[in-house]
mmCIF file of C-alpha atoms and ligand atoms in Angstrom:
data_model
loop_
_atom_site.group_PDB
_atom_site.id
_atom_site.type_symbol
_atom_site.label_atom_id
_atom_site.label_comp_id
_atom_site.label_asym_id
_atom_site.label_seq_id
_atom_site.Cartn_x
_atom_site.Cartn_y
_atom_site.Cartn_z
ATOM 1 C CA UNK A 499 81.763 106.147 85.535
ATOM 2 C CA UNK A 500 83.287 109.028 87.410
ATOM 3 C CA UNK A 501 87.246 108.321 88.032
ATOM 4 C CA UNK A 502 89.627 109.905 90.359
ATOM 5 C CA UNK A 503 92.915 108.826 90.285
ATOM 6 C CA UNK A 504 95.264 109.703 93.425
ATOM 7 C CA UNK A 505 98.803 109.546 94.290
ATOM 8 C CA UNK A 506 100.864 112.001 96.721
ATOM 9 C CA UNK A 507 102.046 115.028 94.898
ATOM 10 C CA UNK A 508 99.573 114.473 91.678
ATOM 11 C CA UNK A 509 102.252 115.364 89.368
ATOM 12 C CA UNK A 510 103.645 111.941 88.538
ATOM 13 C CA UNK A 511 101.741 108.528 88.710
ATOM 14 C CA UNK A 512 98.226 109.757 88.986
ATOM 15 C CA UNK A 513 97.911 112.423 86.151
ATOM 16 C CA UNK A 514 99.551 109.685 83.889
ATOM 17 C CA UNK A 515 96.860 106.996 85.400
ATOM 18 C CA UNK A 516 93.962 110.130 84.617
ATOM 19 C CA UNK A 517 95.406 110.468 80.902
ATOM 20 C CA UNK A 518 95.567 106.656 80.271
ATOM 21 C CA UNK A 519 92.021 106.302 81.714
ATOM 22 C CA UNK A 520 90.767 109.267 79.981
ATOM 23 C CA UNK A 521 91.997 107.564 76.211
ATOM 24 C CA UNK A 522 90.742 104.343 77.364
ATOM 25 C CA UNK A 523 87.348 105.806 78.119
ATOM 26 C CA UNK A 524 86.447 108.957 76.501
ATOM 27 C CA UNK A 525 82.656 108.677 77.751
ATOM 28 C CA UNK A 526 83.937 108.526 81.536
ATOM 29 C CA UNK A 527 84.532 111.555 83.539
ATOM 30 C CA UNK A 528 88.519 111.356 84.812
ATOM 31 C CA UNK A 529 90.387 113.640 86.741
ATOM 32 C CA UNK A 530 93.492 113.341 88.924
ATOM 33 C CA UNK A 531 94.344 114.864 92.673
ATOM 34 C CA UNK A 532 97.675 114.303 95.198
ATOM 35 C CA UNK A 533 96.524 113.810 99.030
ATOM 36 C CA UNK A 534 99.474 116.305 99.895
ATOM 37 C CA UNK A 535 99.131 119.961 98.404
ATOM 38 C CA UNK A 536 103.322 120.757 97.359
ATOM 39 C CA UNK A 537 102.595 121.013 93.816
ATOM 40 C CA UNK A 538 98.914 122.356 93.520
ATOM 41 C CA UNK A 539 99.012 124.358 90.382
ATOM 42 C CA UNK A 540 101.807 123.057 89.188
ATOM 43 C CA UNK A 541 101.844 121.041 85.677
ATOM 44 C CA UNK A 542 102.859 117.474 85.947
ATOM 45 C CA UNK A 543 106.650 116.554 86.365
ATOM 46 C CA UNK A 544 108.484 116.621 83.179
ATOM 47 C CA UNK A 545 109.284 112.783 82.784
ATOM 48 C CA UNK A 546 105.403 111.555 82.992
ATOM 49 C CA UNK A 547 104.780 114.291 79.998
ATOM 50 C CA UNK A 548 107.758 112.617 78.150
ATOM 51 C CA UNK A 549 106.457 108.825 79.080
ATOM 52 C CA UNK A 550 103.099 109.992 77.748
ATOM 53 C CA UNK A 551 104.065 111.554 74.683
ATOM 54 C CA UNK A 552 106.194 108.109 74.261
ATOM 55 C CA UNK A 553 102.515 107.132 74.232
ATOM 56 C CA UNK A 554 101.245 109.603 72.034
ATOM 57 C CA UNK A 555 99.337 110.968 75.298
ATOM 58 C CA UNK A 556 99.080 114.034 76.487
ATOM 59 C CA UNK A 557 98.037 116.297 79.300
ATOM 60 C CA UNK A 558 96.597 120.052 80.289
ATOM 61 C CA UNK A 559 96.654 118.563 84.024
ATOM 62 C CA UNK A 560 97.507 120.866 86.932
ATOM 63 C CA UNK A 561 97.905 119.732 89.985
ATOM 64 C CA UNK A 562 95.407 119.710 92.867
ATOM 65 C CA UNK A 563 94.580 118.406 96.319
ATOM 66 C CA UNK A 564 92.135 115.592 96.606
ATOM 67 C CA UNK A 565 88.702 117.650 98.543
ATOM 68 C CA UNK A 566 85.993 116.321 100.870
ATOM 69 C CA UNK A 567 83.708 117.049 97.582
ATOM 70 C CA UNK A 568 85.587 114.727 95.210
ATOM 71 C CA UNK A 569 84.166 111.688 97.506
ATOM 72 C CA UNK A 570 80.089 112.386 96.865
ATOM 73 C CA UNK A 571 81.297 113.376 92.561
ATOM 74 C CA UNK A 572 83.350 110.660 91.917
ATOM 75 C CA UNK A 573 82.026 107.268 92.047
ATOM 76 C CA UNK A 574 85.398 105.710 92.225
ATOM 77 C CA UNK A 575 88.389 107.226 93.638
ATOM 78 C CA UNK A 576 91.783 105.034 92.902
ATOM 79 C CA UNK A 577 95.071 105.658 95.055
ATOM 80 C CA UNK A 578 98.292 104.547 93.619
ATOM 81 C CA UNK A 579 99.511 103.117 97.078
ATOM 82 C CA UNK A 580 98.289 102.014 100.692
ATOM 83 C CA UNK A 581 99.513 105.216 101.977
ATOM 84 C CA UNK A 582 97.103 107.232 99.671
ATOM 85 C CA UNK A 583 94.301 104.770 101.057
ATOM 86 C CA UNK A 584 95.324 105.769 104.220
ATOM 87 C CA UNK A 585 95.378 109.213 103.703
ATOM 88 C CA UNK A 586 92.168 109.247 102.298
ATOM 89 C CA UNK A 587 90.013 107.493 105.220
ATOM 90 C CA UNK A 588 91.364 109.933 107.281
ATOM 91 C CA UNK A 589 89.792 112.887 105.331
ATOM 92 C CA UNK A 590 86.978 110.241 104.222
ATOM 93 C CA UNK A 591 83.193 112.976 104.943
ATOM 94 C CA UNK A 592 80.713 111.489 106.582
ATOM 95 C CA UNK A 593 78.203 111.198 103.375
ATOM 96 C CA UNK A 594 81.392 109.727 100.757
ATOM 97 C CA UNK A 595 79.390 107.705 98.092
ATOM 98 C CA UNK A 596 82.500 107.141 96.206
ATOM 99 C CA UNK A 597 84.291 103.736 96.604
ATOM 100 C CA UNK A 598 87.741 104.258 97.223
ATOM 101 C CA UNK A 599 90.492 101.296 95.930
ATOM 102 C CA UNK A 600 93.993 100.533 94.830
ATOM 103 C CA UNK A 601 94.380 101.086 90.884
ATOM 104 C CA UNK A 602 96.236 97.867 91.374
ATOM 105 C CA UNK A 603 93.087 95.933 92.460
ATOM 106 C CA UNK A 604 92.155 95.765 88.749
ATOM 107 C CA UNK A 605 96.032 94.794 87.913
ATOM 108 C CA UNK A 606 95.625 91.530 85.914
ATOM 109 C CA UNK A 607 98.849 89.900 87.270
ATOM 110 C CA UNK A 608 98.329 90.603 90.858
ATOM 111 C CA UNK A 609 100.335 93.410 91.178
ATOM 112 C CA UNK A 610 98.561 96.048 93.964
ATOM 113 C CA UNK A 611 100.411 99.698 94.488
ATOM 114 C CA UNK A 612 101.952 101.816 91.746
ATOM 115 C CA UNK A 613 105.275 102.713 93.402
ATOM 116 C CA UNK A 614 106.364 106.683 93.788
ATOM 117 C CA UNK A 615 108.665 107.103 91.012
ATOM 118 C CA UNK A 616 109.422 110.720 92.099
ATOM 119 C CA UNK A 617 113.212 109.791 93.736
ATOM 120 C CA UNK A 618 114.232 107.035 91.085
ATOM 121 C CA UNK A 619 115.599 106.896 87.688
ATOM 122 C CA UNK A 620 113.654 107.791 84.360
ATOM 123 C CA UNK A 621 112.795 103.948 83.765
ATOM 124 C CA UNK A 622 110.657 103.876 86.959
ATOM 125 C CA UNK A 623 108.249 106.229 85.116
ATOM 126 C CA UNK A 624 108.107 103.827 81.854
ATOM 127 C CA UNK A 625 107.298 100.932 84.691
ATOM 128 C CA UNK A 626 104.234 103.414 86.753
ATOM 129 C CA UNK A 627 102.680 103.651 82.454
ATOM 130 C CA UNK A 628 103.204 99.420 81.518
ATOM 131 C CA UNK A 629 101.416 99.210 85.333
ATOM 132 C CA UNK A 630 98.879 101.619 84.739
ATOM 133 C CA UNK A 631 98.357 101.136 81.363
ATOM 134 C CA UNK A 632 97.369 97.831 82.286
ATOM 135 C CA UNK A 633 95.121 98.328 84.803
ATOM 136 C CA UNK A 634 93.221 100.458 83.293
ATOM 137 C CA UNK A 635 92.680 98.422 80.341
ATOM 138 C CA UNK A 636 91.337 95.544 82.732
ATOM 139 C CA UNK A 637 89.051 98.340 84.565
ATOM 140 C CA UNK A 638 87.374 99.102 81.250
ATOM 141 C CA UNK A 639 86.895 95.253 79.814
ATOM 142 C CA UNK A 640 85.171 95.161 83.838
ATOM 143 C CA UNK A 641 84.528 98.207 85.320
ATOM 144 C CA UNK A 642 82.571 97.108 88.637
ATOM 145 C CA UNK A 643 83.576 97.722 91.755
ATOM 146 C CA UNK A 644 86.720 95.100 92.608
ATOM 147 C CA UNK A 645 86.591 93.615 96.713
ATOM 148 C CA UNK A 646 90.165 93.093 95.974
HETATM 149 P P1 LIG B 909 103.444 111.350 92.745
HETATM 150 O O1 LIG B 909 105.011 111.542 93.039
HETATM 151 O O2 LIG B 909 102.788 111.117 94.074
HETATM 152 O O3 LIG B 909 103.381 110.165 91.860
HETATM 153 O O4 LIG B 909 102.987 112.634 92.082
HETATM 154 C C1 LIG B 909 105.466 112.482 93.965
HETATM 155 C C2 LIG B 909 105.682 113.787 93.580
HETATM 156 C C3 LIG B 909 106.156 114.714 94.493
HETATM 157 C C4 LIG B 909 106.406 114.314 95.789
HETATM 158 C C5 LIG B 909 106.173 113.010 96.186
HETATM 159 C C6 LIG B 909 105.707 112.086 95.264
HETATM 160 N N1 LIG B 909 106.923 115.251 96.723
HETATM 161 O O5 LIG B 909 107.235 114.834 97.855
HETATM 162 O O6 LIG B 909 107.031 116.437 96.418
#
């Protein structure tokens, strides 16, 4: 399996989703991109790399922006939210291959979107791992293509 993981500035929710994933499933091929391009280059905002060492994860990540390429080289690309979703049909190529989902679609409980901790307090970033943390687990005991 070839994983993208999304989210809007790729320097908080979705490299921490791409380092879970990447522990989870060392055979799979897991990257992380934002849909906006603000913090391209940049390494990933200081509280996910303190919520991942918490976690005894860590990261080389630097940001980049999600490219009409990643949709034919990833098989699955996973946005954190229903804005990602909809900011990736509307750069969606004609020839995409890759499926494109919410990471919440595999969420156990139901949950669906992975809210943008970027504006709230430390704790929200502790919540975006316990979410992602368990969604990828469930996406690794299953990892087909959810309709949810
Ligand atoms: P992320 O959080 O999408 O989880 O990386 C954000 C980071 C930066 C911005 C927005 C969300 N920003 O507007 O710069």
């Amino acid at each position: 399996m070839r994983v993208l993981m999304i989210c809007l500035g790729n320097i908080c929710r979705s490299p921490m989703a791409e380092a879970v994933l990447a522990q989870l499933a060392p055979a799979w091929q897991v990257d992380s991109a934002g849909t906006g391009d603000w913090h391209v280059g940049q390494r990933p905002d200081p509280r996910t790399l303190t919520v991942l060492k918490g976690h005894g994860l860590a990261t080389a990540h630097r940001g980049r922006q999600v490219r009409s390429a990643d949709f034919t080289e990833f098989d699955l690309l996973l946005g954190m939210d229903r804005n990602n979703l909809r900011d990736l049909e509307t750069i969606r190529p004609k020839n995409a291959t890759a499926h494109v989902r919410l990471l919440g679609a595999y969420d156990p409980t139901g949950e669906s979107e992975v809210p943008d901790p970027y504006h709230e307090a430390d704790a929200a970033f502790e919540e975006v791992y316990v979410q992602v943390e368990r969604c990828c687990r469930a996406l690794v005991a299953k990892p087909g293509i959810t309709g949810r």
